[in-house]
Every structure is written in structure tokens, then in C-alpha cells.
Amino acid sequence: MRAVPEALDTLGAEALSEVARSATLAQNLAAATRLRAAHHLVEALARLDEAAHDDGASPRPAFARLDPTDRARDHLAAAMSLTCWHAARLVTAGTQIHTRLPLLRKAVDRGLLPEQLAIDTACRLA
């Protein structure tokens, strides 16, 4: 809303409606970015774990390795000040949207769904 150079009380109904639409779209696109980042974080942690395992230099046994989704959840919980439950849903939704749900991904990437609706839908379909 800061992109509007004049005060909001001087704008007409159509202009205010457009400002609200733009703000909603910006929030939805930011949510799409967070979901994409959560998915990429899981992939990056999986690649790091696999690279460390393939090195052969004192590889940890399978029971001592953490799941990349759990590590991503813990990282996001700390970085974004989320509860572990919310961070786990963000990671699950991001992974599901970018690996299994291409139609939902298209809608999220276009900014058509709010973050919570996208997360709830992806988690229910997981």
C-alpha cells in the first residue's frame, strides 16, 4: 500500500479496490515464495546429506542421520519464529506442491490462493 503516492482517504472506490487487490496478490506471491523456499531447503539438505554419505569419510549409519524434512522443519522454526507444527506444515505443503500437485502449484505461483489455504489443501492431499 505504500506504492500509492496519495493518501488512501482521497482515493475512490475503484482505486481502493485495486490497491486491496494488489496487496492481496503481493501477499499470495510472497506465500508462494515461502513454499518454494521450504521445498528447496529440503532438497538442499537432502543433497548435503547424500554428498556427506557418499564421501566415505566416516559416514554415519542410517539411524544416526536426520531426515531432511525434519532438519528443514527445525531450521524454519528457528529462522521464522514458527512453532514446529507450523514449520512442519510449511515444509510438507512446499514439498507436496512442488513434487505431487502441479495444478495447485500453478494456482499458488499465480497468486490465486492465500498461504493458509494452499498449506491446508496441500497437507490434506499429502
GROMACS .gro file of C-alpha atoms in nm:
model
  126
    1MET     CA    1   0.000   0.000   0.000
    2ARG     CA    2   0.300   0.227   0.028
    3ALA     CA    3   0.329   0.229  -0.351
    4VAL     CA    4   0.026   0.460  -0.371
    5PRO     CA    5   0.162   0.815  -0.369
    6GLU     CA    6  -0.153   0.979  -0.234
    7ALA     CA    7  -0.340   0.922   0.092
    8LEU     CA    8  -0.590   0.638   0.083
    9ASP     CA    9  -0.881   0.853   0.206
   10THR     CA   10  -0.859   1.063  -0.110
   11LEU     CA   11  -0.895   0.765  -0.345
   12GLY     CA   12  -1.220   0.650  -0.499
   13ALA     CA   13  -1.381   0.311  -0.450
   14GLU     CA   14  -1.230   0.159  -0.766
   15ALA     CA   15  -0.880   0.277  -0.678
   16LEU     CA   16  -0.912   0.143  -0.322
   17SER     CA   17  -1.034  -0.187  -0.458
   18GLU     CA   18  -0.733  -0.205  -0.689
   19VAL     CA   19  -0.496  -0.123  -0.401
   20ALA     CA   20  -0.651  -0.401  -0.192
   21ARG     CA   21  -0.626  -0.646  -0.485
   22SER     CA   22  -0.261  -0.557  -0.537
   23ALA     CA   23  -0.181  -0.601  -0.168
   24THR     CA   24  -0.355  -0.940  -0.162
   25LEU     CA   25  -0.170  -1.053  -0.473
   26ALA     CA   26   0.162  -0.944  -0.321
   27GLN     CA   27   0.087  -1.144  -0.004
   28ASN     CA   28  -0.010  -1.450  -0.205
   29LEU     CA   29   0.306  -1.428  -0.419
   30ALA     CA   30   0.516  -1.393  -0.103
   31ALA     CA   31   0.349  -1.709   0.029
   32ALA     CA   32   0.436  -1.888  -0.296
   33THR     CA   33   0.797  -1.783  -0.246
   34ARG     CA   34   0.798  -1.919   0.111
   35LEU     CA   35   0.656  -2.252  -0.006
   36ARG     CA   36   0.914  -2.272  -0.285
   37ALA     CA   37   1.193  -2.189  -0.039
   38ALA     CA   38   1.077  -2.461   0.201
   39HIS     CA   39   1.086  -2.716  -0.080
   40HIS     CA   40   1.430  -2.604  -0.198
   41LEU     CA   41   1.559  -2.620   0.160
   42VAL     CA   42   1.450  -2.984   0.186
   43GLU     CA   43   1.618  -3.063  -0.146
   44ALA     CA   44   1.940  -2.885  -0.045
   45LEU     CA   45   1.958  -3.066   0.289
   46ALA     CA   46   1.896  -3.399   0.114
   47ARG     CA   47   2.178  -3.326  -0.133
   48LEU     CA   48   2.414  -3.230   0.150
   49ASP     CA   49   2.330  -3.546   0.341
   50GLU     CA   50   2.380  -3.760   0.032
   51ALA     CA   51   2.711  -3.590  -0.050
   52ALA     CA   52   2.836  -3.643   0.304
   53HIS     CA   53   2.725  -4.007   0.290
   54ASP     CA   54   2.895  -4.066  -0.048
   55ASP     CA   55   3.227  -3.919   0.069
   56GLY     CA   56   3.304  -4.229   0.268
   57ALA     CA   57   3.487  -4.026   0.534
   58SER     CA   58   3.328  -4.173   0.848
   59PRO     CA   59   2.973  -4.190   0.716
   60ARG     CA   60   2.711  -4.201   0.985
   61PRO     CA   61   2.488  -4.507   0.996
   62ALA     CA   62   2.135  -4.462   0.866
   63PHE     CA   63   1.982  -4.450   1.214
   64ALA     CA   64   2.209  -4.156   1.305
   65ARG     CA   65   2.111  -3.941   1.007
   66LEU     CA   66   1.825  -3.697   1.035
   67ASP     CA   67   1.552  -3.678   0.777
   68PRO     CA   68   1.594  -3.369   0.554
   69THR     CA   69   1.232  -3.269   0.612
   70ASP     CA   70   1.284  -3.276   0.989
   71ARG     CA   71   1.601  -3.071   0.956
   72ALA     CA   72   1.422  -2.821   0.731
   73ARG     CA   73   1.136  -2.801   0.980
   74ASP     CA   74   1.374  -2.725   1.266
   75HIS     CA   75   1.562  -2.468   1.059
   76LEU     CA   76   1.243  -2.287   0.954
   77ALA     CA   77   1.105  -2.296   1.309
   78ALA     CA   78   1.418  -2.120   1.433
   79ALA     CA   79   1.460  -1.882   1.138
   80MET     CA   80   1.098  -1.771   1.111
   81SER     CA   81   0.999  -1.800   1.480
   82LEU     CA   82   0.735  -2.060   1.396
   83THR     CA   83   0.616  -2.345   1.610
   84CYS     CA   84   0.744  -2.683   1.496
   85TRP     CA   85   0.389  -2.778   1.395
   86HIS     CA   86   0.351  -2.475   1.166
   87ALA     CA   87   0.702  -2.521   1.024
   88ALA     CA   88   0.628  -2.889   0.955
   89ARG     CA   89   0.309  -2.796   0.768
   90LEU     CA   90   0.502  -2.536   0.565
   91VAL     CA   91   0.764  -2.796   0.471
   92THR     CA   92   0.504  -3.063   0.394
   93ALA     CA   93   0.298  -2.825   0.182
   94GLY     CA   94   0.602  -2.692  -0.005
   95THR     CA   95   0.723  -3.042  -0.081
   96GLN     CA   96   0.381  -3.170  -0.186
   97ILE     CA   97   0.302  -2.868  -0.403
   98HIS     CA   98   0.635  -2.886  -0.586
   99THR     CA   99   0.653  -3.264  -0.630
  100ARG     CA  100   0.298  -3.406  -0.649
  101LEU     CA  101   0.044  -3.132  -0.709
  102PRO     CA  102   0.120  -2.945  -1.033
  103LEU     CA  103  -0.224  -2.783  -1.067
  104LEU     CA  104  -0.211  -2.649  -0.712
  105ARG     CA  105   0.142  -2.529  -0.782
  106LYS     CA  106   0.024  -2.330  -1.084
  107ALA     CA  107  -0.251  -2.165  -0.880
  108VAL     CA  108  -0.012  -2.083  -0.595
  109ASP     CA  109   0.256  -1.947  -0.829
  110ARG     CA  110   0.000  -1.717  -0.993
  111GLY     CA  111  -0.103  -1.582  -0.652
  112LEU     CA  112  -0.457  -1.717  -0.666
  113LEU     CA  113  -0.450  -1.886  -0.324
  114PRO     CA  114  -0.370  -1.737   0.016
  115GLU     CA  115  -0.091  -1.908   0.207
  116GLN     CA  116  -0.307  -2.080   0.468
  117LEU     CA  117  -0.547  -2.221   0.209
  118ALA     CA  118  -0.258  -2.352  -0.001
  119ILE     CA  119  -0.095  -2.513   0.303
  120ASP     CA  120  -0.420  -2.668   0.426
  121THR     CA  121  -0.505  -2.803   0.081
  122ALA     CA  122  -0.158  -2.950   0.023
  123CYS     CA  123  -0.145  -3.107   0.369
  124ARG     CA  124  -0.488  -3.264   0.325
  125LEU     CA  125  -0.380  -3.410  -0.009
  126ALA     CA  126  -0.046  -3.536   0.129
   0.00000   0.00000   0.00000
